[in-house]
Amino acid sequence: TRRSTATSLAVPETDVSRTDVLTTIAATDYFLALRDFFAPPHTDSIRAVVADPEYTGRIYTASYDDTAGVWLYSSRERAGSLPHADWVNAIAVVHLEGPVEGDGLTAIARRSLNASGQRPSVRLSVPSLPSEAARQTLSVTYVVTGSEDGHVSLWSHPANKVVHQLTPCHGPITALTSSGDLVFAASLRTTYTISVVTGSVIREHTDVTDVVSLLSVGGHLLIGTADGRIVLWDIVEAIVLREIPGHKGGAVRCLLSASSLATAAGQSPPLSPLTGGNFDPAASSSSSSLQLHASSGRSPEHYSFQHTFFSAGDDGLIKVWALSTGTCLQVIHAHDEPVTALCGHYRGAELFLFTASMDGTIACHALRAGRSGTIHSVLATCMTVWHDSSSRSEPVLLAGDH
């Protein structure tokens, strides 16, 4: 083993010269043990990673080697490869379950389509849904990928076959997110609303450009731009509700909501305010060798996690925002270089945020305790947390290496 110079954390030997390392960090209160997960998952940089413990038990990765990888978490084996003609920049998993209307649209997609005054331009033939009756009780999972050549591809699970492929633009797809049966795909000049069920672009939006990150929260869409703005959209009406000058001097590369983290952990966001205070090593895991230091920035007192979202960008900061007002509630100086990835996990009343940066480190931030610390030295381009709320296993942080 080798020992991290930043923390006293012992980790297995890893060849950091590889460009294709996907690692996992098993998280406890203030201790994270690192081990190799897949070696090698890809032959070029991993650009996005998505964990889906609830429906498929799989991990999905997007890479510059022109493929998206499908991995069985339980056996650490590759379950498939989704070939593309160009870099794969973004990936998402969409699980549809519930009633749909006669033409294959769910209620929210129908409202969005009616508001746009358009009709679906393409119908999607879904082999797993052979009849109209089957569509009324829809239960299906898709993997959606966005690539450098402007393609948005829908892949079936578990067959890993292309169900439909759209080419809404000739430039790169820079970000993907989903809300119900709608997928939002961003290019440099346009954001597209796509119905997964019908396989069609039902809206095009050009009022926000240079989009680099997307996040759906309830009936809203958060948009991070290359010039540091955060824009709040109404999904159904497709109108801008609010624009926030989020981060100075660069892009808003990462967006995350407290509600999505609570759902993944199988709990509700804590309603009690953050208290701050001094870090008590005795309150953490007895096996912990990671000491978190006080976070710099605005005090985390006097707000709760409910109805908040988080952003991070090229200024190296994490910012906590009130979703309803756009007010900045807290600022954390996470890194001295741009933040490349942001994810989080609830553990009891504590909320941990994990950030990766161009400074070559991954850091952990305990928001309630007001503490931060470097947990590993690696240039990670994307991260997510695997947490199966139905089991007693520890949550695991997945990081895709540059």
Short mmCIF file of N, CA and C in Angstrom, two decimals, residues 246-340:
data_model
loop_
_atom_site.label_atom_id
_atom_site.label_comp_id
_atom_site.label_asym_id
_atom_site.label_seq_id
_atom_site.Cartn_x
_atom_site.Cartn_y
_atom_site.Cartn_z
N GLY A 246 -24.20 32.76 -10.91
CA GLY A 246 -23.76 31.71 -10.00
C GLY A 246 -22.28 31.73 -9.65
N HIS A 247 -21.39 31.63 -10.65
CA HIS A 247 -19.96 31.51 -10.40
C HIS A 247 -19.22 32.46 -11.32
N LYS A 248 -18.25 33.17 -10.78
CA LYS A 248 -17.49 34.13 -11.55
C LYS A 248 -16.27 33.47 -12.18
N GLY A 249 -15.93 33.96 -13.35
CA GLY A 249 -14.68 33.56 -13.97
C GLY A 249 -14.66 32.19 -14.59
N GLY A 250 -15.83 31.63 -14.92
CA GLY A 250 -15.82 30.32 -15.56
C GLY A 250 -17.17 29.65 -15.54
N ALA A 251 -17.18 28.37 -15.92
CA ALA A 251 -18.41 27.63 -16.14
C ALA A 251 -18.97 27.05 -14.84
N VAL A 252 -20.30 26.85 -14.85
CA VAL A 252 -20.98 26.09 -13.80
C VAL A 252 -21.04 24.64 -14.29
N ARG A 253 -20.06 23.85 -13.87
CA ARG A 253 -19.92 22.50 -14.44
C ARG A 253 -20.75 21.45 -13.72
N CYS A 254 -21.18 21.72 -12.48
CA CYS A 254 -21.83 20.69 -11.68
C CYS A 254 -23.05 21.26 -10.98
N LEU A 255 -24.16 20.51 -11.02
CA LEU A 255 -25.38 20.86 -10.31
C LEU A 255 -25.90 19.62 -9.60
N LEU A 256 -26.44 19.81 -8.39
CA LEU A 256 -26.86 18.69 -7.55
C LEU A 256 -27.97 19.18 -6.64
N SER A 257 -29.01 18.36 -6.42
CA SER A 257 -30.11 18.76 -5.54
C SER A 257 -30.14 17.92 -4.28
N ALA A 258 -30.52 18.54 -3.16
CA ALA A 258 -30.63 17.83 -1.90
C ALA A 258 -31.73 16.79 -1.95
N SER A 259 -32.82 17.09 -2.67
CA SER A 259 -33.94 16.15 -2.73
C SER A 259 -33.56 14.85 -3.43
N SER A 260 -32.74 14.93 -4.49
CA SER A 260 -32.33 13.72 -5.20
C SER A 260 -31.41 12.86 -4.33
N LEU A 261 -30.57 13.50 -3.53
CA LEU A 261 -29.70 12.75 -2.62
C LEU A 261 -30.52 12.05 -1.55
N ALA A 262 -31.55 12.73 -1.04
CA ALA A 262 -32.40 12.13 -0.02
C ALA A 262 -33.16 10.94 -0.58
N THR A 263 -33.65 11.06 -1.81
CA THR A 263 -34.37 9.96 -2.45
C THR A 263 -33.46 8.75 -2.63
N ALA A 264 -32.23 8.99 -3.05
CA ALA A 264 -31.27 7.89 -3.24
C ALA A 264 -30.94 7.20 -1.93
N ALA A 265 -30.94 7.97 -0.83
CA ALA A 265 -30.62 7.40 0.47
C ALA A 265 -31.85 6.82 1.17
N GLY A 266 -33.03 6.98 0.54
CA GLY A 266 -34.25 6.45 1.14
C GLY A 266 -34.70 7.23 2.35
N GLN A 267 -34.50 8.54 2.38
CA GLN A 267 -34.90 9.36 3.51
C GLN A 267 -35.29 10.74 3.03
N SER A 268 -35.84 11.55 3.94
CA SER A 268 -36.20 12.93 3.64
C SER A 268 -35.06 13.84 4.05
N PRO A 269 -34.88 14.97 3.36
CA PRO A 269 -33.84 15.92 3.77
C PRO A 269 -34.11 16.40 5.19
N PRO A 270 -33.09 16.46 6.06
CA PRO A 270 -33.29 16.97 7.41
C PRO A 270 -33.84 18.38 7.39
N LEU A 271 -34.84 18.64 8.24
CA LEU A 271 -35.47 19.95 8.28
C LEU A 271 -34.80 20.89 9.27
N SER A 272 -34.07 20.34 10.25
CA SER A 272 -33.46 21.19 11.26
C SER A 272 -32.30 21.96 10.67
N PRO A 273 -32.05 23.20 11.14
CA PRO A 273 -30.96 24.00 10.58
C PRO A 273 -29.61 23.38 10.86
N LEU A 274 -28.65 23.73 10.01
CA LEU A 274 -27.27 23.34 10.26
C LEU A 274 -26.76 24.09 11.48
N THR A 275 -25.90 23.44 12.26
CA THR A 275 -25.43 24.05 13.49
C THR A 275 -23.97 24.44 13.45
N GLY A 276 -23.22 23.95 12.48
CA GLY A 276 -21.79 24.26 12.45
C GLY A 276 -21.10 23.63 13.66
N GLY A 277 -20.20 24.38 14.28
CA GLY A 277 -19.52 23.87 15.47
C GLY A 277 -18.22 23.19 15.14
N ASN A 278 -17.51 22.77 16.18
CA ASN A 278 -16.21 22.15 16.02
C ASN A 278 -16.36 20.67 15.68
N PHE A 279 -15.42 20.16 14.89
CA PHE A 279 -15.42 18.75 14.55
C PHE A 279 -14.97 17.92 15.73
N ASP A 280 -15.74 16.87 16.04
CA ASP A 280 -15.43 15.99 17.15
C ASP A 280 -15.00 14.64 16.59
N PRO A 281 -13.69 14.32 16.60
CA PRO A 281 -13.24 13.04 16.04
C PRO A 281 -13.91 11.85 16.70
N ALA A 282 -14.29 11.97 17.96
CA ALA A 282 -14.91 10.84 18.65
C ALA A 282 -16.28 10.51 18.09
N ALA A 283 -16.90 11.49 17.42
CA ALA A 283 -18.23 11.24 16.87
C ALA A 283 -18.17 10.52 15.55
N SER A 284 -16.99 10.40 14.94
CA SER A 284 -16.86 9.72 13.66
C SER A 284 -16.55 8.25 13.89
N SER A 285 -16.40 7.52 12.77
CA SER A 285 -16.09 6.11 12.87
C SER A 285 -14.80 5.89 13.66
N SER A 286 -14.80 4.86 14.49
CA SER A 286 -13.63 4.59 15.31
C SER A 286 -12.43 4.18 14.48
N SER A 287 -12.68 3.71 13.24
CA SER A 287 -11.57 3.31 12.37
C SER A 287 -11.07 4.44 11.50
N SER A 288 -11.66 5.61 11.66
CA SER A 288 -11.31 6.71 10.77
C SER A 288 -9.91 7.23 11.01
N SER A 289 -9.19 7.45 9.89
CA SER A 289 -7.89 8.10 9.98
C SER A 289 -7.89 9.40 9.18
N LEU A 290 -9.08 9.80 8.70
CA LEU A 290 -9.21 11.04 7.93
C LEU A 290 -9.71 12.15 8.83
N GLN A 291 -8.92 13.18 9.01
CA GLN A 291 -9.32 14.31 9.84
C GLN A 291 -9.75 15.45 8.93
N LEU A 292 -11.01 15.85 9.04
CA LEU A 292 -11.52 16.95 8.24
C LEU A 292 -11.21 18.27 8.93
N HIS A 293 -10.87 19.28 8.14
CA HIS A 293 -10.56 20.59 8.71
C HIS A 293 -11.73 21.53 8.46
N ALA A 294 -11.74 22.65 9.14
CA ALA A 294 -12.85 23.59 9.03
C ALA A 294 -12.96 24.11 7.61
N SER A 295 -14.18 24.12 7.07
CA SER A 295 -14.40 24.65 5.73
C SER A 295 -14.28 26.16 5.74
N SER A 296 -13.65 26.70 4.70
CA SER A 296 -13.60 28.16 4.59
C SER A 296 -14.83 28.64 3.85
N GLY A 297 -15.27 29.85 4.14
CA GLY A 297 -16.43 30.40 3.46
C GLY A 297 -17.50 30.78 4.45
N ARG A 298 -18.68 31.07 3.92
CA ARG A 298 -19.78 31.53 4.73
C ARG A 298 -20.23 30.47 5.72
N SER A 299 -20.64 30.89 6.90
CA SER A 299 -21.09 29.97 7.94
C SER A 299 -22.30 29.18 7.49
N PRO A 300 -22.36 27.87 7.80
CA PRO A 300 -23.49 27.05 7.37
C PRO A 300 -24.67 27.12 8.33
N GLU A 301 -24.73 28.13 9.19
CA GLU A 301 -25.82 28.21 10.15
C GLU A 301 -27.09 28.74 9.50
N HIS A 302 -28.23 28.41 10.11
CA HIS A 302 -29.51 29.05 9.82
C HIS A 302 -30.12 28.67 8.47
N TYR A 303 -29.85 27.49 7.97
CA TYR A 303 -30.65 27.01 6.85
C TYR A 303 -30.72 25.49 6.92
N SER A 304 -31.74 24.92 6.30
CA SER A 304 -31.89 23.48 6.26
C SER A 304 -31.58 22.98 4.85
N PHE A 305 -31.43 21.65 4.71
CA PHE A 305 -31.12 21.08 3.40
C PHE A 305 -32.33 21.04 2.48
N GLN A 306 -33.53 21.10 3.05
CA GLN A 306 -34.71 20.95 2.23
C GLN A 306 -34.85 22.11 1.24
N HIS A 307 -35.22 21.77 0.00
CA HIS A 307 -35.44 22.76 -1.06
C HIS A 307 -34.16 23.54 -1.36
N THR A 308 -33.04 22.85 -1.34
CA THR A 308 -31.77 23.48 -1.72
C THR A 308 -31.14 22.73 -2.88
N PHE A 309 -30.24 23.40 -3.57
CA PHE A 309 -29.41 22.73 -4.57
C PHE A 309 -28.00 23.27 -4.47
N PHE A 310 -27.07 22.54 -5.08
CA PHE A 310 -25.66 22.85 -4.97
C PHE A 310 -25.08 23.04 -6.37
N SER A 311 -24.12 23.95 -6.47
CA SER A 311 -23.42 24.16 -7.74
C SER A 311 -21.92 24.23 -7.48
N ALA A 312 -21.15 23.91 -8.49
CA ALA A 312 -19.69 24.02 -8.41
C ALA A 312 -19.18 24.32 -9.80
N GLY A 313 -18.04 25.02 -9.85
CA GLY A 313 -17.57 25.43 -11.17
C GLY A 313 -16.09 25.73 -11.23
N ASP A 314 -15.73 26.53 -12.22
CA ASP A 314 -14.33 26.80 -12.50
C ASP A 314 -13.66 27.65 -11.43
N ASP A 315 -14.44 28.31 -10.57
CA ASP A 315 -13.84 29.12 -9.50
C ASP A 315 -13.44 28.29 -8.28
N GLY A 316 -13.65 26.96 -8.33
CA GLY A 316 -13.25 26.09 -7.24
C GLY A 316 -14.19 26.11 -6.05
N LEU A 317 -15.34 26.78 -6.16
CA LEU A 317 -16.26 26.93 -5.05
C LEU A 317 -17.45 25.98 -5.16
N ILE A 318 -17.99 25.58 -4.01
CA ILE A 318 -19.32 24.99 -3.91
C ILE A 318 -20.24 26.06 -3.36
N LYS A 319 -21.39 26.22 -3.99
CA LYS A 319 -22.39 27.16 -3.48
C LYS A 319 -23.69 26.42 -3.21
N VAL A 320 -24.31 26.78 -2.09
CA VAL A 320 -25.59 26.21 -1.69
C VAL A 320 -26.66 27.26 -1.93
N TRP A 321 -27.74 26.87 -2.63
CA TRP A 321 -28.76 27.84 -3.05
C TRP A 321 -30.14 27.42 -2.56
N ALA A 322 -30.98 28.39 -2.26
CA ALA A 322 -32.40 28.15 -2.00
C ALA A 322 -33.11 28.06 -3.35
N LEU A 323 -33.77 26.93 -3.60
CA LEU A 323 -34.41 26.72 -4.89
C LEU A 323 -35.53 27.72 -5.13
N SER A 324 -36.26 28.09 -4.08
CA SER A 324 -37.43 28.94 -4.26
C SER A 324 -37.09 30.40 -4.54
N THR A 325 -35.96 30.88 -4.01
CA THR A 325 -35.62 32.30 -4.13
C THR A 325 -34.35 32.57 -4.93
N GLY A 326 -33.51 31.56 -5.10
CA GLY A 326 -32.23 31.78 -5.75
C GLY A 326 -31.21 32.44 -4.86
N THR A 327 -31.47 32.45 -3.54
CA THR A 327 -30.54 33.06 -2.59
C THR A 327 -29.38 32.12 -2.30
N CYS A 328 -28.17 32.65 -2.29
CA CYS A 328 -27.00 31.86 -1.92
C CYS A 328 -26.94 31.74 -0.40
N LEU A 329 -26.97 30.50 0.10
CA LEU A 329 -27.02 30.24 1.53
C LEU A 329 -25.65 29.95 2.13
N GLN A 330 -24.75 29.43 1.32
CA GLN A 330 -23.42 29.08 1.84
C GLN A 330 -22.43 29.00 0.68
N VAL A 331 -21.19 29.36 0.96
CA VAL A 331 -20.10 29.23 0.00
C VAL A 331 -18.97 28.44 0.65
N ILE A 332 -18.50 27.40 -0.03
CA ILE A 332 -17.41 26.57 0.47
C ILE A 332 -16.25 26.65 -0.53
N HIS A 333 -15.09 27.04 -0.04
CA HIS A 333 -13.89 27.04 -0.88
C HIS A 333 -13.38 25.61 -0.94
N ALA A 334 -13.77 24.90 -2.00
CA ALA A 334 -13.47 23.47 -2.10
C ALA A 334 -12.09 23.20 -2.67
N HIS A 335 -11.69 23.93 -3.71
CA HIS A 335 -10.43 23.69 -4.40
C HIS A 335 -9.87 25.01 -4.92
N ASP A 336 -8.58 24.99 -5.25
CA ASP A 336 -7.94 26.15 -5.86
C ASP A 336 -7.99 26.11 -7.37
N GLU A 337 -8.45 25.00 -7.92
CA GLU A 337 -8.59 24.85 -9.37
C GLU A 337 -10.05 24.50 -9.68
N PRO A 338 -10.45 24.51 -10.97
CA PRO A 338 -11.84 24.21 -11.32
C PRO A 338 -12.32 22.86 -10.79
N VAL A 339 -13.57 22.84 -10.35
CA VAL A 339 -14.21 21.60 -9.91
C VAL A 339 -14.73 20.86 -11.14
N THR A 340 -14.40 19.59 -11.26
CA THR A 340 -14.80 18.80 -12.42
C THR A 340 -15.98 17.88 -12.14
#
